Amino acid sequence: MSLNKTCVQTLEGHAQNISAVRFHPELPIILTGSEDGTVRVWHANTYRLESTLNYGLERVWTIACQRGSNNVALGYDEGSIMIKLGREEPAMSMDSSGKIIWAKHSEIQQANIKAIADQEIKDGERLPLAVKDMGSCEIYPQTIAHNPNGRFVVVCGDGEYIIYTAMALRNKSFGSAREFIWSNDSSVYAIRESSSMLKIYKNFKEQKAFKPDFELKIFINLFHVLGLYGGNMLGVRSVSGLAFYDWDTTELVRRIEITPKNIFWSENGELVCITTEESFFILKYNQEAVDNARSSGSKEDITEDGIEDAFEVIDDDYVTNQGLIWHYRDFHIQHISTLGILSTSLVSLVFDLEKEGTVTGAACDGGSGAAHGGYGGNGHRGSGSCPGSKSTYDSKCLPWTAGSGGGTCSHGNAGSGGAAFRVVSIDAMFLEGEITMNGVGASGGGSGSGGSVWLDTEVIEGWGELYADGGDSGGSHCASNCIYSGCCCYHYGSGGGGKD
């Protein structure tokens, strides 16, 4: 058997002799160790230098990899260490219908969460998903993302991107890119080709190419793109902050001095949440202010940082969209701050509600009192009665239903039911404030029933207070032209209690 001795690639960079070489069994990388004390990490397909490691332990003598793991052991003159390269969780994406696509090495697999919606799954139990093999990807996936309507999925890695059809994994488009993001328009996306060049595509055809300009307020203008964020506007992160650009015109909308970790837009594009390593901020986008500033063309309205009134920071009292699910590393409600919600789920590592901080919510609009965890109180008119609801609902152990609005009894307005608030905090929960999901008392009808509070965590500390009470009775009302005592008087029932 003859051997091909053709040189494929020469890897250059070490200052002294090479003492160890290893192909990683799980990741597409080559590790080289040298007597210069460094370990270099090279991409196994492109041969590009990815990283240089130096732990100050003198000469490198051996490199060992563990199959089935990202762990790597390094042996030196003065000791040995173990490191973990990359991430062990796979790149994945889920569309709005519950279909998940993920990468196992270069193999793409798919499963559907909704297929097990009718099954009873215990908390912490592994989901019995039917996994479908989609095929192999030509590049090693570092990120996977569905477009907004779920028809296409993009795989990005190795300095390239490939857009596939989500159903059959057919190649639709491809190209070079360090980073890829989708717009809220499913046909529009952007790529970062280099540290400064961005390109915008629509229906797989290039529309614009531009270099964002950012003045660092030093001697020269520099802009190095460190990250892209999709959604209603094109978000660009640099060493000096975050800039939002219009997808259609590429004009600067607003520049903000913040270092974001993630950016989440609401579906209607009205709200944006910017998360950092330590906190989060919710901003409301003002399209009317942007249009007015562009129409006027005044330098007072459009500065070097964009349009000042483009965003309004919402930092005190705010009501969220109903049914919203928030994902944060740390969720912190500060002293005397109030978070108003309709029906919300929150998933975080740590949930911290400071003293005098509050979470409040109301849900359904609705007489007689509404039921939930307890019976609604009876209403009364003259000699007739309007009985409150006696039908309770929701789970006793895992409550996740908003309170009902109170009923009407021939007169006035009913009270709203309390909201549903669920918090899943993986590490710990600190409660010193107040969570109130009470039903609303009615001034002219039945009061709303209490909502529900569901707290799930490993450790909970503090002396905070939880409420999911039914609204108070609205009392009585008598018409001003009542001739006979009691015949024109209305007595309103209180709402039933909620569940926590």
XYZ file of C-alpha atoms in Angstrom:
500
model
C 0.000 0.000 0.000
C 1.434 3.357 -1.034
C 1.167 6.371 1.262
C 0.446 9.886 0.051
C 3.132 12.082 1.564
C 1.743 15.378 0.293
C 1.844 18.135 2.931
C -1.725 19.282 3.679
C -0.950 22.275 5.898
C 1.892 23.773 7.904
C 0.914 25.270 11.274
C 3.306 28.012 12.302
C 3.482 30.112 15.468
C 5.396 28.366 18.265
C 8.707 29.944 19.273
C 10.461 26.688 20.268
C 10.284 22.946 19.611
C 6.918 21.199 19.298
C 6.612 18.609 22.058
C 3.000 17.348 21.768
C 0.217 17.200 19.160
C -3.337 15.913 19.572
C -6.542 15.817 17.507
C -9.527 16.351 19.793
C -11.944 13.366 19.543
C -15.113 15.483 19.897
C -14.300 18.993 18.689
C -12.907 20.014 15.271
C -9.616 21.265 16.720
C -5.922 20.348 16.785
C -3.912 20.984 19.956
C -0.159 21.604 19.810
C 2.190 22.005 22.792
C 5.669 23.475 22.760
C 8.745 24.019 24.849
C 7.889 27.721 24.694
C 5.241 27.002 27.375
C 2.191 27.570 25.183
C -0.598 25.347 23.897
C -2.110 26.456 20.609
C -5.604 25.556 19.457
C -6.088 25.251 15.682
C -9.260 24.648 13.693
C -9.053 21.162 12.201
C -10.816 22.143 8.949
C -9.606 25.664 8.230
C -6.273 25.371 10.150
C -6.925 28.837 11.566
C -5.379 29.630 14.969
C -8.305 29.819 17.407
C -6.530 30.442 20.716
C -3.185 30.415 22.518
C -3.020 29.118 26.117
C -0.191 29.919 28.515
C -0.442 28.914 32.197
C 3.170 29.743 33.177
C 4.163 26.156 34.048
C 7.236 26.082 31.797
C 7.554 23.526 28.957
C 4.593 21.507 27.661
C 5.265 17.760 27.411
C 1.970 16.002 26.884
C -1.661 16.578 25.863
C -4.453 14.104 26.615
C -8.129 14.238 25.553
C -11.081 12.366 27.045
C -13.452 10.757 24.555
C -17.066 11.834 25.011
C -16.000 14.993 26.831
C -14.533 18.424 26.126
C -11.933 17.987 28.881
C -8.245 18.245 28.007
C -5.306 17.442 30.311
C -2.000 19.287 29.859
C 1.322 18.167 31.347
C 4.153 20.654 32.042
C 7.549 20.773 33.696
C 5.994 22.174 36.870
C 2.706 20.302 37.019
C -0.414 19.351 35.124
C -3.861 20.932 34.701
C -7.219 19.974 33.210
C -9.249 22.436 31.142
C -12.588 22.337 29.353
C -12.804 23.634 25.800
C -15.942 24.948 24.152
C -19.361 24.089 25.565
C -20.856 20.692 26.210
C -24.465 21.648 25.536
C -25.333 21.460 21.827
C -26.226 24.361 19.578
C -30.017 24.339 19.312
C -33.100 26.303 18.313
C -36.865 25.948 18.849
C -39.508 27.519 16.637
C -42.870 28.876 17.763
C -44.619 25.546 17.104
C -42.400 23.603 19.534
C -40.076 21.945 17.013
C -36.480 21.717 18.234
C -33.420 21.333 16.025
C -29.996 20.695 17.522
C -26.526 19.581 16.480
C -24.681 16.545 17.786
C -21.226 17.195 16.418
C -22.016 17.725 12.720
C -25.196 15.637 12.784
C -28.510 17.531 12.866
C -31.444 16.090 14.830
C -35.035 17.189 15.384
C -37.851 16.593 17.900
C -41.296 18.047 18.549
C -42.250 19.088 22.092
C -45.945 19.326 21.208
C -46.027 15.615 20.357
C -45.961 14.837 24.098
C -48.327 17.631 25.175
C -50.991 15.144 26.302
C -48.594 13.020 28.364
C -48.182 13.495 32.096
C -44.548 14.388 32.801
C -43.163 14.634 36.308
C -40.963 17.556 37.286
C -37.324 16.786 36.449
C -38.210 13.744 34.350
C -36.438 13.245 31.016
C -38.795 14.003 28.131
C -39.623 10.941 25.979
C -39.048 12.715 22.670
C -39.048 10.935 19.335
C -35.750 12.067 17.804
C -35.485 12.320 14.030
C -32.085 12.321 12.279
C -32.047 15.112 9.696
C -28.635 14.414 8.200
C -25.119 15.764 8.358
C -24.086 19.412 8.145
C -21.162 20.469 5.953
C -19.768 22.706 8.736
C -19.371 22.276 12.486
C -22.369 24.147 13.964
C -21.585 26.756 16.588
C -25.021 28.420 16.436
C -28.413 27.321 15.087
C -31.399 29.650 14.702
C -34.879 29.439 13.162
C -36.217 32.404 11.238
C -39.370 33.962 12.784
C -41.885 31.884 10.812
C -39.954 28.637 11.343
C -39.625 27.717 7.652
C -35.834 28.038 7.552
C -33.002 27.353 9.969
C -29.468 28.712 9.737
C -26.314 26.943 10.876
C -23.264 29.121 11.482
C -19.717 27.973 12.229
C -16.205 27.650 10.812
C -16.556 31.177 9.396
C -19.472 30.107 7.175
C -23.263 29.908 7.277
C -25.781 27.609 5.589
C -29.544 28.242 5.451
C -31.575 25.028 5.329
C -35.266 24.302 4.999
C -36.395 23.365 8.504
C -38.503 20.385 7.427
C -36.094 18.465 5.183
C -32.725 20.191 5.769
C -32.317 21.151 2.125
C -29.601 23.693 1.371
C -31.228 27.017 0.433
C -28.324 29.464 0.661
C -24.794 29.692 2.041
C -21.820 32.021 2.351
C -19.009 33.332 4.524
C -19.926 34.861 7.855
C -18.564 35.172 11.359
C -22.052 35.879 12.685
C -25.649 35.621 11.444
C -28.927 37.137 12.723
C -32.560 37.187 11.563
C -34.775 40.272 11.367
C -38.359 40.154 12.644
C -39.197 39.912 8.932
C -38.643 36.226 8.126
C -37.166 37.033 4.696
C -34.508 39.452 6.015
C -31.207 38.619 7.702
C -27.750 40.107 8.266
C -24.258 38.669 8.372
C -20.941 39.918 9.701
C -18.175 39.163 7.227
C -15.351 40.849 9.137
C -14.791 42.988 12.196
C -16.330 45.995 10.450
C -18.354 44.885 7.395
C -22.042 43.980 7.639
C -24.339 42.798 4.833
C -28.133 42.711 4.782
C -30.033 40.194 2.645
C -33.676 39.881 1.638
C -35.075 36.739 0.021
C -31.487 35.423 -0.144
C -30.295 38.384 -2.232
C -27.872 41.004 -0.955
C -29.567 44.379 -0.385
C -26.988 46.510 1.408
C -23.417 46.380 2.688
C -22.196 48.941 5.192
C -19.609 49.656 7.852
C -21.133 51.043 11.047
C -19.304 54.173 12.147
C -18.799 54.740 15.843
C -16.811 57.648 17.248
C -14.765 56.527 20.219
C -14.044 60.177 21.118
C -10.306 59.642 20.798
C -8.033 60.682 17.964
C -9.573 58.551 15.225
C -12.870 56.919 14.355
C -12.862 53.154 14.776
C -15.565 50.548 14.843
C -15.047 46.877 15.522
C -18.227 44.821 15.612
C -18.192 42.474 18.591
C -21.715 41.137 18.264
C -24.993 41.329 16.324
C -28.578 41.179 17.608
C -31.651 40.574 15.483
C -35.281 41.570 15.893
C -37.186 44.734 15.045
C -33.919 46.632 14.530
C -30.361 45.625 13.727
C -28.391 45.759 16.969
C -24.602 46.140 16.784
C -22.316 45.832 19.816
C -18.850 47.391 19.950
C -16.311 48.119 22.666
C -18.057 51.435 23.245
C -21.667 50.319 23.470
C -24.750 49.267 21.532
C -26.138 50.845 18.371
C -29.548 50.214 16.773
C -29.881 50.583 12.992
C -32.899 50.594 10.703
C -33.026 47.391 8.637
C -34.280 49.160 5.490
C -32.151 52.299 5.431
C -29.213 51.273 7.706
C -29.572 54.683 9.342
C -28.583 54.982 12.990
C -31.652 55.050 15.239
C -30.051 55.252 18.658
C -26.679 54.619 20.303
C -26.651 53.481 23.942
C -23.642 53.206 26.234
C -24.242 49.688 27.507
C -22.595 46.288 27.092
C -25.446 43.881 26.324
C -25.411 40.144 26.792
C -28.719 39.473 25.027
C -31.500 41.496 23.422
C -35.134 40.369 23.235
C -37.830 42.131 21.180
C -41.565 41.739 21.674
C -43.481 40.360 18.688
C -45.010 43.729 17.813
C -41.621 45.502 17.996
C -42.813 47.969 20.619
C -40.711 46.718 23.529
C -37.107 45.608 23.810
C -35.348 44.051 26.800
C -31.580 44.519 27.053
C -29.848 42.162 29.464
C -26.336 42.546 30.866
C -24.251 40.363 33.153
C -25.792 41.979 36.231
C -29.150 43.490 35.278
C -31.755 44.122 32.591
C -33.548 47.122 31.096
C -36.898 47.338 29.326
C -37.228 50.061 26.697
C -40.265 51.190 24.750
C -39.665 52.100 21.120
C -41.344 55.295 19.885
C -41.830 55.002 16.120
C -43.693 58.328 15.956
C -40.778 60.206 17.526
C -38.371 58.612 15.038
C -40.548 59.549 12.058
C -40.936 63.134 13.290
C -37.194 63.552 13.840
C -36.381 62.259 10.349
C -39.018 64.500 8.804
C -37.647 67.616 10.493
C -34.023 66.811 9.717
C -32.973 69.062 12.611
C -29.582 68.495 14.213
C -31.265 69.005 17.548
C -33.486 65.996 16.899
C -30.821 63.783 15.280
C -27.427 63.897 17.001
C -24.296 61.791 16.593
C -25.909 59.319 18.996
C -29.091 59.090 16.940
C -32.611 60.115 17.941
C -32.813 60.780 21.665
C -36.563 60.158 21.936
C -36.424 56.858 20.018
C -36.555 54.870 23.261
C -38.118 55.402 26.645
C -36.674 53.505 29.593
C -39.340 51.705 31.602
C -37.826 51.219 35.042
C -40.531 51.713 37.664
C -44.149 50.633 37.149
C -44.915 48.649 34.032
C -47.472 46.089 32.842
C -46.152 43.278 30.644
C -47.823 41.460 27.783
C -50.082 38.641 28.921
C -48.542 35.185 28.641
C -44.958 36.484 28.408
C -42.095 34.138 29.392
C -38.881 35.784 30.570
C -35.492 34.051 30.699
C -32.731 35.736 32.727
C -29.596 34.642 34.492
C -30.409 36.872 37.482
C -33.763 38.619 37.969
C -33.531 41.456 40.478
C -36.396 43.740 41.580
C -34.790 46.553 43.527
C -35.894 48.417 46.638
C -39.320 50.156 46.263
C -39.569 49.145 42.572
C -42.846 47.717 41.277
C -43.305 45.162 38.504
C -46.872 44.944 37.191
C -47.780 41.852 35.188
C -50.781 40.243 33.526
C -49.787 36.567 33.348
C -46.094 35.832 33.317
C -43.557 33.006 33.657
C -40.020 33.776 34.767
C -37.053 31.384 34.476
C -33.753 32.398 36.082
C -30.804 31.156 38.096
C -31.469 33.592 40.945
C -34.675 35.527 41.745
C -34.221 38.438 44.177
C -37.151 40.555 45.392
C -35.784 43.269 47.704
C -37.561 44.737 50.728
C -40.463 46.990 49.702
C -40.162 45.738 46.113
C -43.503 44.447 44.785
C -44.911 42.282 42.021
C -48.589 42.908 41.283
C -50.986 41.615 38.662
C -54.558 41.606 37.438
C -55.956 39.515 34.615
C -59.572 38.867 33.638
C -62.333 41.470 33.603
C -65.768 40.351 34.658
C -72.926 40.878 40.723
C -71.664 37.811 42.105
C -68.129 36.986 43.145
C -65.931 34.767 40.950
C -64.455 31.469 42.166
C -60.916 30.093 41.886
C -59.402 28.323 44.893
C -62.506 29.119 46.965
C -66.165 29.937 46.434
C -67.313 33.368 45.293
C -69.570 35.340 47.638
C -73.282 35.785 46.862
C -74.715 38.993 45.496
C -78.183 40.266 46.382
C -80.777 42.543 44.827
C -83.905 43.394 46.751
C -85.617 40.125 47.572
C -83.674 38.189 44.867
C -80.157 36.800 44.992
C -77.265 36.412 42.515
C -75.314 33.419 43.817
C -71.563 33.504 43.561
C -69.700 30.786 41.660
C -69.207 27.514 43.556
C -67.025 25.861 40.894
C -63.354 25.952 41.851
C -60.627 25.241 39.281
C -56.842 24.957 38.823
C -54.379 22.527 40.424
C -53.921 22.549 44.196
C -50.199 21.744 43.947
C -49.207 23.433 40.678
C -51.481 26.464 40.214
C -51.055 28.237 36.899
C -54.342 29.924 36.063
C -55.367 33.551 36.351
C -58.325 34.515 38.519
C -61.725 35.038 36.937
C -63.419 38.392 36.652
C -66.510 38.890 38.799
C -69.972 38.608 37.307
C -72.440 41.432 36.863
C -75.743 41.531 38.715
C -77.893 43.977 36.777
C -75.809 46.953 37.894
C -72.321 48.392 37.623
C -68.896 47.039 36.707
C -67.280 43.844 37.946
C -63.752 43.431 39.311
C -60.811 41.851 37.454
C -59.317 38.545 38.526
C -55.778 38.259 39.846
C -52.946 37.355 37.460
C -50.937 34.130 37.305
C -47.270 34.489 38.276
C -44.822 31.586 38.045
C -41.142 31.763 38.992
C -38.700 28.913 38.337
C -35.394 29.843 39.979
C -32.790 27.147 39.450
C -30.334 28.113 42.193
C -32.013 30.263 44.836
C -34.838 32.657 45.600
C -34.628 35.628 47.970
C -37.981 37.106 48.971
C -38.137 40.211 51.134
C -40.815 42.122 49.234
C -44.404 41.360 48.315
C -46.010 39.330 45.525
C -49.698 40.208 45.169
C -51.999 38.480 42.695
C -55.255 39.575 44.327
C -58.577 39.901 42.597
C -59.928 43.435 42.256
C -62.786 44.608 44.443
C -65.786 45.873 42.502
C -67.525 49.217 42.941
C -70.619 48.134 41.066
C -70.519 44.372 40.542
C -68.982 41.117 41.694
C -65.339 41.124 42.745
C -62.664 39.145 40.890
C -61.150 35.957 42.254
C -57.532 35.742 43.350
C -54.923 34.650 40.854
C -52.117 32.150 41.427
C -48.489 32.217 42.598
C -46.170 29.307 41.779
C -42.605 29.389 43.176
C -40.173 26.606 42.237
C -36.577 26.668 43.535
C -33.927 24.707 45.419
C -33.394 27.261 48.204
C -35.744 30.021 49.352
C -34.816 32.677 51.907
C -36.444 35.799 53.326
C -39.629 36.978 54.979
C -41.574 38.229 51.975
C -45.347 38.043 51.657
C -47.492 36.220 49.071
C -51.122 37.107 48.352
C -53.686 35.625 45.961
C -56.868 36.808 47.693
C -60.257 37.393 46.182
C -61.358 41.007 45.842
C -63.332 42.595 48.636
C -67.070 42.940 48.328
C -68.170 46.184 46.729
C -70.724 46.616 49.521
C -74.199 47.882 48.694
C -75.703 50.394 46.340
C -79.204 51.827 46.531
C -80.813 53.795 43.751
C -81.655 57.376 44.633
C -85.316 56.960 43.583
C -85.895 53.843 45.683
C -89.386 54.012 47.291
C -89.467 50.797 49.254
C -86.606 49.884 51.504
C -84.321 47.231 50.019
C -86.106 46.729 46.715
C -83.633 48.837 44.734
C -80.538 47.948 46.709
C -77.708 45.858 45.278
C -75.286 43.842 47.450
C -72.135 42.673 45.665
C -70.359 39.379 46.369
C -66.678 39.105 47.132
C -64.300 37.100 44.937
C -63.070 33.611 45.743
C -59.511 33.081 46.938
C -56.730 32.208 44.557
C -53.961 29.586 44.947
C -50.315 29.716 45.923
